[in-house]
């Protein structure tokens, strides 16, 4: 499948997923309570994002949320006092703008590789990817030219001491063609000549996962 055909398929798949908005006003009220509670020790938060922020010291940082979907993770990064840009291929970027439009979060709809190419000199302290839908391809994400191009472009967008953090599924998931194993990911990093990286098997997203961390020194 060509890159253009692949992206079209991914976009159509995600465009067709219905996001039910039973009461947007109620959701926005809840979001505002979450936002206000960031000053308190027992705040409402998303466990994954809270742990990620604590682990990497993410406060007052500029973060790129790749595959931001409905903006959920972007919002929680923002609640942890970070400046956030979310990029989403599908029309769910419109939902994110509608729900989180009152906060200083920038949502961009488009192909991440194209967006990264058009960002001029903009750089980030942290680039976050949680199961980017490259897994919808017919092969492993690690053999995808799209993914390889994405890694190159993303790492160029990191500030000094910036961090690239990607979470892969390592067990079978209903939309993962070929799960990513830690050994295969390590071989990919070696063959690509990546430096200052770590690969670790974890359990995140309620599934067995593998994480890739690349530090820009």
JSON list of C-alpha atoms in Angstrom, two decimals:
[
{"chain": "A", "resi": 1, "resn": "UNK", "atom": "CA", "xyz": [0.00, 0.00, 0.00]},
{"chain": "A", "resi": 2, "resn": "UNK", "atom": "CA", "xyz": [1.35, 3.45, -0.91]},
{"chain": "A", "resi": 3, "resn": "UNK", "atom": "CA", "xyz": [1.86, 6.05, 1.81]},
{"chain": "A", "resi": 4, "resn": "UNK", "atom": "CA", "xyz": [-1.01, 8.14, 0.43]},
{"chain": "A", "resi": 5, "resn": "UNK", "atom": "CA", "xyz": [-3.36, 5.16, 0.36]},
{"chain": "A", "resi": 6, "resn": "UNK", "atom": "CA", "xyz": [-2.31, 4.12, 3.84]},
{"chain": "A", "resi": 7, "resn": "UNK", "atom": "CA", "xyz": [-2.94, 7.56, 5.31]},
{"chain": "A", "resi": 8, "resn": "UNK", "atom": "CA", "xyz": [-6.31, 7.75, 3.55]},
{"chain": "A", "resi": 9, "resn": "UNK", "atom": "CA", "xyz": [-7.31, 4.40, 5.04]},
{"chain": "A", "resi": 10, "resn": "UNK", "atom": "CA", "xyz": [-6.23, 5.41, 8.55]},
{"chain": "A", "resi": 11, "resn": "UNK", "atom": "CA", "xyz": [-8.06, 8.73, 8.31]},
{"chain": "A", "resi": 12, "resn": "UNK", "atom": "CA", "xyz": [-11.26, 7.09, 7.07]},
{"chain": "A", "resi": 13, "resn": "UNK", "atom": "CA", "xyz": [-11.12, 4.51, 9.85]},
{"chain": "A", "resi": 14, "resn": "UNK", "atom": "CA", "xyz": [-10.84, 7.19, 12.51]},
{"chain": "A", "resi": 15, "resn": "UNK", "atom": "CA", "xyz": [-13.25, 9.59, 10.83]},
{"chain": "A", "resi": 16, "resn": "UNK", "atom": "CA", "xyz": [-15.92, 6.88, 10.97]},
{"chain": "A", "resi": 17, "resn": "UNK", "atom": "CA", "xyz": [-15.55, 6.28, 14.71]},
{"chain": "A", "resi": 18, "resn": "UNK", "atom": "CA", "xyz": [-18.47, 8.07, 16.30]},
{"chain": "A", "resi": 19, "resn": "UNK", "atom": "CA", "xyz": [-17.78, 10.25, 19.33]},
{"chain": "A", "resi": 20, "resn": "UNK", "atom": "CA", "xyz": [-20.99, 10.52, 21.28]},
{"chain": "A", "resi": 21, "resn": "UNK", "atom": "CA", "xyz": [-21.46, 13.91, 22.87]},
{"chain": "A", "resi": 22, "resn": "UNK", "atom": "CA", "xyz": [-24.32, 13.42, 25.28]},
{"chain": "A", "resi": 23, "resn": "UNK", "atom": "CA", "xyz": [-23.87, 16.75, 27.02]},
{"chain": "A", "resi": 24, "resn": "UNK", "atom": "CA", "xyz": [-20.92, 18.90, 25.96]},
{"chain": "A", "resi": 25, "resn": "UNK", "atom": "CA", "xyz": [-21.72, 21.53, 28.59]},
{"chain": "A", "resi": 26, "resn": "UNK", "atom": "CA", "xyz": [-21.50, 18.90, 31.33]},
{"chain": "A", "resi": 27, "resn": "UNK", "atom": "CA", "xyz": [-18.20, 17.59, 29.92]},
{"chain": "A", "resi": 28, "resn": "UNK", "atom": "CA", "xyz": [-16.77, 21.10, 29.80]},
{"chain": "A", "resi": 29, "resn": "UNK", "atom": "CA", "xyz": [-17.83, 21.68, 33.39]},
{"chain": "A", "resi": 30, "resn": "UNK", "atom": "CA", "xyz": [-16.04, 18.49, 34.45]},
{"chain": "A", "resi": 31, "resn": "UNK", "atom": "CA", "xyz": [-12.96, 19.52, 32.46]},
{"chain": "A", "resi": 32, "resn": "UNK", "atom": "CA", "xyz": [-12.92, 22.88, 34.23]},
{"chain": "A", "resi": 33, "resn": "UNK", "atom": "CA", "xyz": [-13.06, 21.17, 37.64]},
{"chain": "A", "resi": 34, "resn": "UNK", "atom": "CA", "xyz": [-10.11, 18.99, 36.56]},
{"chain": "A", "resi": 35, "resn": "UNK", "atom": "CA", "xyz": [-8.25, 22.08, 35.40]},
{"chain": "A", "resi": 36, "resn": "UNK", "atom": "CA", "xyz": [-8.85, 23.96, 38.66]},
{"chain": "A", "resi": 37, "resn": "UNK", "atom": "CA", "xyz": [-7.80, 20.96, 40.75]},
{"chain": "A", "resi": 38, "resn": "UNK", "atom": "CA", "xyz": [-4.24, 21.09, 39.37]},
{"chain": "A", "resi": 39, "resn": "UNK", "atom": "CA", "xyz": [-3.31, 23.21, 42.41]},
{"chain": "A", "resi": 40, "resn": "UNK", "atom": "CA", "xyz": [-4.28, 20.53, 44.91]},
{"chain": "A", "resi": 41, "resn": "UNK", "atom": "CA", "xyz": [-2.38, 17.40, 45.98]},
{"chain": "A", "resi": 42, "resn": "UNK", "atom": "CA", "xyz": [-5.36, 15.07, 45.48]},
{"chain": "A", "resi": 43, "resn": "UNK", "atom": "CA", "xyz": [-6.27, 16.33, 42.05]},
{"chain": "A", "resi": 44, "resn": "UNK", "atom": "CA", "xyz": [-8.28, 14.68, 39.32]},
{"chain": "A", "resi": 45, "resn": "UNK", "atom": "CA", "xyz": [-5.88, 13.54, 36.65]},
{"chain": "A", "resi": 46, "resn": "UNK", "atom": "CA", "xyz": [-5.07, 10.90, 34.10]},
{"chain": "A", "resi": 47, "resn": "UNK", "atom": "CA", "xyz": [-2.79, 8.27, 35.61]},
{"chain": "A", "resi": 48, "resn": "UNK", "atom": "CA", "xyz": [-0.61, 7.77, 32.53]},
{"chain": "A", "resi": 49, "resn": "UNK", "atom": "CA", "xyz": [-0.07, 11.48, 31.96]},
{"chain": "A", "resi": 50, "resn": "UNK", "atom": "CA", "xyz": [0.50, 12.20, 35.66]},
{"chain": "A", "resi": 51, "resn": "UNK", "atom": "CA", "xyz": [3.14, 9.46, 35.86]},
{"chain": "A", "resi": 52, "resn": "UNK", "atom": "CA", "xyz": [4.75, 10.59, 32.61]},
{"chain": "A", "resi": 53, "resn": "UNK", "atom": "CA", "xyz": [4.99, 14.18, 33.81]},
{"chain": "A", "resi": 54, "resn": "UNK", "atom": "CA", "xyz": [6.52, 13.15, 37.12]},
{"chain": "A", "resi": 55, "resn": "UNK", "atom": "CA", "xyz": [8.94, 10.73, 35.52]},
{"chain": "A", "resi": 56, "resn": "UNK", "atom": "CA", "xyz": [10.30, 13.18, 32.96]},
{"chain": "A", "resi": 57, "resn": "UNK", "atom": "CA", "xyz": [9.89, 16.38, 34.97]},
{"chain": "A", "resi": 58, "resn": "UNK", "atom": "CA", "xyz": [7.29, 17.85, 32.63]},
{"chain": "A", "resi": 59, "resn": "UNK", "atom": "CA", "xyz": [6.24, 21.21, 34.01]},
{"chain": "A", "resi": 60, "resn": "UNK", "atom": "CA", "xyz": [6.30, 24.43, 32.04]},
{"chain": "A", "resi": 61, "resn": "UNK", "atom": "CA", "xyz": [7.51, 22.42, 29.04]},
{"chain": "A", "resi": 62, "resn": "UNK", "atom": "CA", "xyz": [6.47, 22.55, 25.40]},
{"chain": "A", "resi": 63, "resn": "UNK", "atom": "CA", "xyz": [4.90, 19.22, 24.41]},
{"chain": "A", "resi": 64, "resn": "UNK", "atom": "CA", "xyz": [3.87, 17.75, 21.07]},
{"chain": "A", "resi": 65, "resn": "UNK", "atom": "CA", "xyz": [1.09, 15.15, 21.39]},
{"chain": "A", "resi": 66, "resn": "UNK", "atom": "CA", "xyz": [1.23, 13.06, 18.21]},
{"chain": "A", "resi": 67, "resn": "UNK", "atom": "CA", "xyz": [-2.02, 11.32, 17.34]},
{"chain": "A", "resi": 68, "resn": "UNK", "atom": "CA", "xyz": [-3.94, 13.46, 19.83]},
{"chain": "A", "resi": 69, "resn": "UNK", "atom": "CA", "xyz": [-7.31, 12.06, 18.71]},
{"chain": "A", "resi": 70, "resn": "UNK", "atom": "CA", "xyz": [-10.03, 13.81, 20.79]},
{"chain": "A", "resi": 71, "resn": "UNK", "atom": "CA", "xyz": [-7.48, 15.82, 22.77]},
{"chain": "A", "resi": 72, "resn": "UNK", "atom": "CA", "xyz": [-7.79, 13.85, 26.01]},
{"chain": "A", "resi": 73, "resn": "UNK", "atom": "CA", "xyz": [-4.06, 13.43, 26.72]},
{"chain": "A", "resi": 74, "resn": "UNK", "atom": "CA", "xyz": [-3.28, 16.93, 25.42]},
{"chain": "A", "resi": 75, "resn": "UNK", "atom": "CA", "xyz": [-5.69, 18.39, 27.95]},
{"chain": "A", "resi": 76, "resn": "UNK", "atom": "CA", "xyz": [-4.13, 16.52, 30.87]},
{"chain": "A", "resi": 77, "resn": "UNK", "atom": "CA", "xyz": [-0.63, 17.55, 29.79]},
{"chain": "A", "resi": 78, "resn": "UNK", "atom": "CA", "xyz": [-1.96, 21.11, 29.81]},
{"chain": "A", "resi": 79, "resn": "UNK", "atom": "CA", "xyz": [-3.38, 20.63, 33.32]},
{"chain": "A", "resi": 80, "resn": "UNK", "atom": "CA", "xyz": [0.14, 19.68, 34.43]},
{"chain": "A", "resi": 81, "resn": "UNK", "atom": "CA", "xyz": [1.17, 23.24, 33.44]},
{"chain": "A", "resi": 82, "resn": "UNK", "atom": "CA", "xyz": [2.63, 22.54, 30.03]},
{"chain": "A", "resi": 83, "resn": "UNK", "atom": "CA", "xyz": [2.19, 24.20, 26.65]},
{"chain": "A", "resi": 84, "resn": "UNK", "atom": "CA", "xyz": [0.73, 21.62, 24.29]},
{"chain": "A", "resi": 85, "resn": "UNK", "atom": "CA", "xyz": [0.30, 21.15, 20.55]},
{"chain": "A", "resi": 86, "resn": "UNK", "atom": "CA", "xyz": [-1.83, 18.19, 19.47]},
{"chain": "A", "resi": 87, "resn": "UNK", "atom": "CA", "xyz": [-1.68, 16.78, 15.93]},
{"chain": "A", "resi": 88, "resn": "UNK", "atom": "CA", "xyz": [-4.41, 14.45, 14.68]},
{"chain": "A", "resi": 89, "resn": "UNK", "atom": "CA", "xyz": [-4.99, 13.07, 11.18]},
{"chain": "A", "resi": 90, "resn": "UNK", "atom": "CA", "xyz": [-8.72, 12.47, 11.54]},
{"chain": "A", "resi": 91, "resn": "UNK", "atom": "CA", "xyz": [-11.71, 14.77, 12.04]},
{"chain": "A", "resi": 92, "resn": "UNK", "atom": "CA", "xyz": [-11.49, 14.10, 15.79]},
{"chain": "A", "resi": 93, "resn": "UNK", "atom": "CA", "xyz": [-9.27, 17.20, 15.87]},
{"chain": "A", "resi": 94, "resn": "UNK", "atom": "CA", "xyz": [-12.49, 19.19, 15.41]},
{"chain": "A", "resi": 95, "resn": "UNK", "atom": "CA", "xyz": [-13.97, 17.56, 18.50]},
{"chain": "A", "resi": 96, "resn": "UNK", "atom": "CA", "xyz": [-10.83, 18.42, 20.47]},
{"chain": "A", "resi": 97, "resn": "UNK", "atom": "CA", "xyz": [-11.10, 22.06, 19.43]},
{"chain": "A", "resi": 98, "resn": "UNK", "atom": "CA", "xyz": [-14.78, 22.11, 20.38]},
{"chain": "A", "resi": 99, "resn": "UNK", "atom": "CA", "xyz": [-14.29, 20.52, 23.79]},
{"chain": "A", "resi": 100, "resn": "UNK", "atom": "CA", "xyz": [-11.00, 22.12, 24.84]},
{"chain": "A", "resi": 101, "resn": "UNK", "atom": "CA", "xyz": [-11.24, 25.40, 22.94]},
{"chain": "A", "resi": 102, "resn": "UNK", "atom": "CA", "xyz": [-11.22, 27.44, 26.16]},
{"chain": "A", "resi": 103, "resn": "UNK", "atom": "CA", "xyz": [-7.69, 26.30, 27.02]},
{"chain": "A", "resi": 104, "resn": "UNK", "atom": "CA", "xyz": [-4.35, 27.32, 25.56]},
{"chain": "A", "resi": 105, "resn": "UNK", "atom": "CA", "xyz": [-3.95, 24.12, 23.55]},
{"chain": "A", "resi": 106, "resn": "UNK", "atom": "CA", "xyz": [-3.28, 24.16, 19.83]},
{"chain": "A", "resi": 107, "resn": "UNK", "atom": "CA", "xyz": [-4.88, 21.37, 17.82]},
{"chain": "A", "resi": 108, "resn": "UNK", "atom": "CA", "xyz": [-3.79, 20.74, 14.24]},
{"chain": "A", "resi": 109, "resn": "UNK", "atom": "CA", "xyz": [-5.48, 18.35, 11.83]},
{"chain": "A", "resi": 110, "resn": "UNK", "atom": "CA", "xyz": [-3.13, 16.76, 9.33]},
{"chain": "A", "resi": 111, "resn": "UNK", "atom": "CA", "xyz": [-0.47, 14.20, 8.49]},
{"chain": "A", "resi": 112, "resn": "UNK", "atom": "CA", "xyz": [2.15, 14.40, 11.24]},
{"chain": "A", "resi": 113, "resn": "UNK", "atom": "CA", "xyz": [5.07, 14.13, 8.80]},
{"chain": "A", "resi": 114, "resn": "UNK", "atom": "CA", "xyz": [3.76, 17.01, 6.74]},
{"chain": "A", "resi": 115, "resn": "UNK", "atom": "CA", "xyz": [3.00, 19.07, 9.84]},
{"chain": "A", "resi": 116, "resn": "UNK", "atom": "CA", "xyz": [6.51, 18.52, 11.18]},
{"chain": "A", "resi": 117, "resn": "UNK", "atom": "CA", "xyz": [7.96, 19.55, 7.82]},
{"chain": "A", "resi": 118, "resn": "UNK", "atom": "CA", "xyz": [5.99, 22.81, 7.83]},
{"chain": "A", "resi": 119, "resn": "UNK", "atom": "CA", "xyz": [6.75, 23.91, 11.39]},
{"chain": "A", "resi": 120, "resn": "UNK", "atom": "CA", "xyz": [9.63, 26.24, 10.47]},
{"chain": "A", "resi": 121, "resn": "UNK", "atom": "CA", "xyz": [12.00, 26.39, 13.45]},
{"chain": "A", "resi": 122, "resn": "UNK", "atom": "CA", "xyz": [9.51, 25.26, 16.11]},
{"chain": "A", "resi": 123, "resn": "UNK", "atom": "CA", "xyz": [10.91, 22.77, 18.63]},
{"chain": "A", "resi": 124, "resn": "UNK", "atom": "CA", "xyz": [9.63, 20.85, 21.64]},
{"chain": "A", "resi": 125, "resn": "UNK", "atom": "CA", "xyz": [10.87, 19.66, 25.00]},
{"chain": "A", "resi": 126, "resn": "UNK", "atom": "CA", "xyz": [8.82, 16.46, 24.85]},
{"chain": "A", "resi": 127, "resn": "UNK", "atom": "CA", "xyz": [7.22, 14.53, 21.98]},
{"chain": "A", "resi": 128, "resn": "UNK", "atom": "CA", "xyz": [4.59, 12.02, 23.10]},
{"chain": "A", "resi": 129, "resn": "UNK", "atom": "CA", "xyz": [3.13, 9.21, 20.99]},
{"chain": "A", "resi": 130, "resn": "UNK", "atom": "CA", "xyz": [0.69, 6.69, 22.40]},
{"chain": "A", "resi": 131, "resn": "UNK", "atom": "CA", "xyz": [0.05, 3.88, 19.91]},
{"chain": "A", "resi": 132, "resn": "UNK", "atom": "CA", "xyz": [0.10, 6.12, 16.87]},
{"chain": "A", "resi": 133, "resn": "UNK", "atom": "CA", "xyz": [-2.24, 4.41, 14.35]},
{"chain": "A", "resi": 134, "resn": "UNK", "atom": "CA", "xyz": [0.60, 3.31, 12.08]},
{"chain": "A", "resi": 135, "resn": "UNK", "atom": "CA", "xyz": [-0.33, -0.14, 13.35]},
{"chain": "A", "resi": 136, "resn": "UNK", "atom": "CA", "xyz": [-3.22, -0.16, 10.92]},
{"chain": "A", "resi": 137, "resn": "UNK", "atom": "CA", "xyz": [-0.79, -0.96, 8.12]},
{"chain": "A", "resi": 138, "resn": "UNK", "atom": "CA", "xyz": [-0.66, -4.54, 6.84]},
{"chain": "A", "resi": 139, "resn": "UNK", "atom": "CA", "xyz": [2.85, -5.02, 8.23]},
{"chain": "A", "resi": 140, "resn": "UNK", "atom": "CA", "xyz": [4.86, -4.11, 11.31]},
{"chain": "A", "resi": 141, "resn": "UNK", "atom": "CA", "xyz": [5.14, -0.44, 12.13]},
{"chain": "A", "resi": 142, "resn": "UNK", "atom": "CA", "xyz": [8.92, -0.98, 12.29]},
{"chain": "A", "resi": 143, "resn": "UNK", "atom": "CA", "xyz": [9.03, -1.75, 8.55]},
{"chain": "A", "resi": 144, "resn": "UNK", "atom": "CA", "xyz": [6.91, 1.25, 7.57]},
{"chain": "A", "resi": 145, "resn": "UNK", "atom": "CA", "xyz": [8.61, 4.01, 5.57]},
{"chain": "A", "resi": 146, "resn": "UNK", "atom": "CA", "xyz": [6.07, 6.40, 7.07]},
{"chain": "A", "resi": 147, "resn": "UNK", "atom": "CA", "xyz": [7.21, 5.54, 10.59]},
{"chain": "A", "resi": 148, "resn": "UNK", "atom": "CA", "xyz": [10.89, 5.77, 9.63]},
{"chain": "A", "resi": 149, "resn": "UNK", "atom": "CA", "xyz": [10.31, 9.23, 8.19]},
{"chain": "A", "resi": 150, "resn": "UNK", "atom": "CA", "xyz": [8.37, 10.24, 11.28]},
{"chain": "A", "resi": 151, "resn": "UNK", "atom": "CA", "xyz": [11.25, 9.27, 13.60]},
{"chain": "A", "resi": 152, "resn": "UNK", "atom": "CA", "xyz": [13.70, 11.36, 11.56]},
{"chain": "A", "resi": 153, "resn": "UNK", "atom": "CA", "xyz": [11.46, 14.41, 11.51]},
{"chain": "A", "resi": 154, "resn": "UNK", "atom": "CA", "xyz": [10.41, 14.15, 15.17]},
{"chain": "A", "resi": 155, "resn": "UNK", "atom": "CA", "xyz": [13.94, 13.92, 16.55]},
{"chain": "A", "resi": 156, "resn": "UNK", "atom": "CA", "xyz": [14.91, 17.05, 14.62]},
{"chain": "A", "resi": 157, "resn": "UNK", "atom": "CA", "xyz": [12.11, 18.88, 16.44]},
{"chain": "A", "resi": 158, "resn": "UNK", "atom": "CA", "xyz": [13.52, 18.23, 19.93]},
{"chain": "A", "resi": 159, "resn": "UNK", "atom": "CA", "xyz": [15.22, 20.93, 21.95]},
{"chain": "A", "resi": 160, "resn": "UNK", "atom": "CA", "xyz": [18.54, 20.16, 23.63]},
{"chain": "A", "resi": 161, "resn": "UNK", "atom": "CA", "xyz": [17.79, 17.69, 26.46]},
{"chain": "A", "resi": 162, "resn": "UNK", "atom": "CA", "xyz": [14.42, 17.04, 24.81]},
{"chain": "A", "resi": 163, "resn": "UNK", "atom": "CA", "xyz": [12.77, 13.62, 25.00]},
{"chain": "A", "resi": 164, "resn": "UNK", "atom": "CA", "xyz": [10.92, 11.52, 22.42]},
{"chain": "A", "resi": 165, "resn": "UNK", "atom": "CA", "xyz": [8.56, 9.02, 24.06]},
{"chain": "A", "resi": 166, "resn": "UNK", "atom": "CA", "xyz": [6.64, 6.40, 22.10]},
{"chain": "A", "resi": 167, "resn": "UNK", "atom": "CA", "xyz": [4.41, 3.68, 23.59]},
{"chain": "A", "resi": 168, "resn": "UNK", "atom": "CA", "xyz": [3.82, 0.56, 21.43]},
{"chain": "A", "resi": 169, "resn": "UNK", "atom": "CA", "xyz": [1.46, -2.35, 21.98]},
{"chain": "A", "resi": 170, "resn": "UNK", "atom": "CA", "xyz": [3.45, -5.56, 22.46]},
{"chain": "A", "resi": 171, "resn": "UNK", "atom": "CA", "xyz": [0.46, -7.90, 22.70]},
{"chain": "A", "resi": 172, "resn": "UNK", "atom": "CA", "xyz": [-2.32, -8.55, 20.21]},
{"chain": "A", "resi": 173, "resn": "UNK", "atom": "CA", "xyz": [-4.87, -5.77, 20.07]},
{"chain": "A", "resi": 174, "resn": "UNK", "atom": "CA", "xyz": [-7.93, -5.62, 17.86]},
{"chain": "A", "resi": 175, "resn": "UNK", "atom": "CA", "xyz": [-6.40, -2.94, 15.63]},
{"chain": "A", "resi": 176, "resn": "UNK", "atom": "CA", "xyz": [-2.71, -3.89, 15.77]},
{"chain": "A", "resi": 177, "resn": "UNK", "atom": "CA", "xyz": [-1.58, -5.81, 12.71]},
{"chain": "A", "resi": 178, "resn": "UNK", "atom": "CA", "xyz": [1.77, -6.93, 14.17]},
{"chain": "A", "resi": 179, "resn": "UNK", "atom": "CA", "xyz": [2.58, -6.11, 17.82]},
{"chain": "A", "resi": 180, "resn": "UNK", "atom": "CA", "xyz": [6.00, -4.58, 18.47]},
{"chain": "A", "resi": 181, "resn": "UNK", "atom": "CA", "xyz": [8.38, -6.67, 20.55]},
{"chain": "A", "resi": 182, "resn": "UNK", "atom": "CA", "xyz": [11.21, -5.16, 22.59]},
{"chain": "A", "resi": 183, "resn": "UNK", "atom": "CA", "xyz": [13.88, -7.17, 20.75]},
{"chain": "A", "resi": 184, "resn": "UNK", "atom": "CA", "xyz": [12.67, -6.06, 17.33]},
{"chain": "A", "resi": 185, "resn": "UNK", "atom": "CA", "xyz": [12.47, -2.44, 18.46]},
{"chain": "A", "resi": 186, "resn": "UNK", "atom": "CA", "xyz": [16.02, -2.61, 19.81]},
{"chain": "A", "resi": 187, "resn": "UNK", "atom": "CA", "xyz": [17.26, -3.98, 16.47]},
{"chain": "A", "resi": 188, "resn": "UNK", "atom": "CA", "xyz": [15.43, -1.16, 14.68]},
{"chain": "A", "resi": 189, "resn": "UNK", "atom": "CA", "xyz": [17.14, 1.46, 16.86]},
{"chain": "A", "resi": 190, "resn": "UNK", "atom": "CA", "xyz": [20.56, -0.11, 16.31]},
{"chain": "A", "resi": 191, "resn": "UNK", "atom": "CA", "xyz": [20.10, -0.35, 12.53]},
{"chain": "A", "resi": 192, "resn": "UNK", "atom": "CA", "xyz": [18.87, 3.24, 12.41]},
{"chain": "A", "resi": 193, "resn": "UNK", "atom": "CA", "xyz": [21.88, 4.41, 14.41]},
{"chain": "A", "resi": 194, "resn": "UNK", "atom": "CA", "xyz": [19.85, 5.99, 17.18]},
{"chain": "A", "resi": 195, "resn": "UNK", "atom": "CA", "xyz": [21.79, 7.16, 20.21]},
{"chain": "A", "resi": 196, "resn": "UNK", "atom": "CA", "xyz": [20.78, 7.82, 23.81]},
{"chain": "A", "resi": 197, "resn": "UNK", "atom": "CA", "xyz": [17.74, 5.55, 23.57]},
{"chain": "A", "resi": 198, "resn": "UNK", "atom": "CA", "xyz": [16.20, 2.97, 25.84]},
{"chain": "A", "resi": 199, "resn": "UNK", "atom": "CA", "xyz": [13.68, 0.20, 25.15]},
{"chain": "A", "resi": 200, "resn": "UNK", "atom": "CA", "xyz": [11.67, -1.28, 27.98]},
{"chain": "A", "resi": 201, "resn": "UNK", "atom": "CA", "xyz": [8.77, -3.72, 28.30]},
{"chain": "A", "resi": 202, "resn": "UNK", "atom": "CA", "xyz": [6.04, -2.20, 30.47]},
{"chain": "A", "resi": 203, "resn": "UNK", "atom": "CA", "xyz": [2.34, -2.46, 31.12]},
{"chain": "A", "resi": 204, "resn": "UNK", "atom": "CA", "xyz": [0.63, 0.74, 30.13]},
{"chain": "A", "resi": 205, "resn": "UNK", "atom": "CA", "xyz": [-2.68, 1.54, 28.41]},
{"chain": "A", "resi": 206, "resn": "UNK", "atom": "CA", "xyz": [-4.11, -1.55, 30.16]},
{"chain": "A", "resi": 207, "resn": "UNK", "atom": "CA", "xyz": [-2.12, -3.75, 27.76]},
{"chain": "A", "resi": 208, "resn": "UNK", "atom": "CA", "xyz": [1.36, -5.21, 27.51]},
{"chain": "A", "resi": 209, "resn": "UNK", "atom": "CA", "xyz": [3.43, -2.46, 25.96]},
{"chain": "A", "resi": 210, "resn": "UNK", "atom": "CA", "xyz": [6.96, -1.55, 24.92]},
{"chain": "A", "resi": 211, "resn": "UNK", "atom": "CA", "xyz": [8.24, 1.99, 25.34]},
{"chain": "A", "resi": 212, "resn": "UNK", "atom": "CA", "xyz": [10.93, 3.79, 23.39]},
{"chain": "A", "resi": 213, "resn": "UNK", "atom": "CA", "xyz": [12.66, 6.78, 24.98]},
{"chain": "A", "resi": 214, "resn": "UNK", "atom": "CA", "xyz": [15.16, 8.83, 22.97]},
{"chain": "A", "resi": 215, "resn": "UNK", "atom": "CA", "xyz": [16.96, 11.74, 24.66]},
{"chain": "A", "resi": 216, "resn": "UNK", "atom": "CA", "xyz": [18.37, 14.60, 22.64]},
{"chain": "A", "resi": 217, "resn": "UNK", "atom": "CA", "xyz": [21.66, 15.58, 24.30]}
]
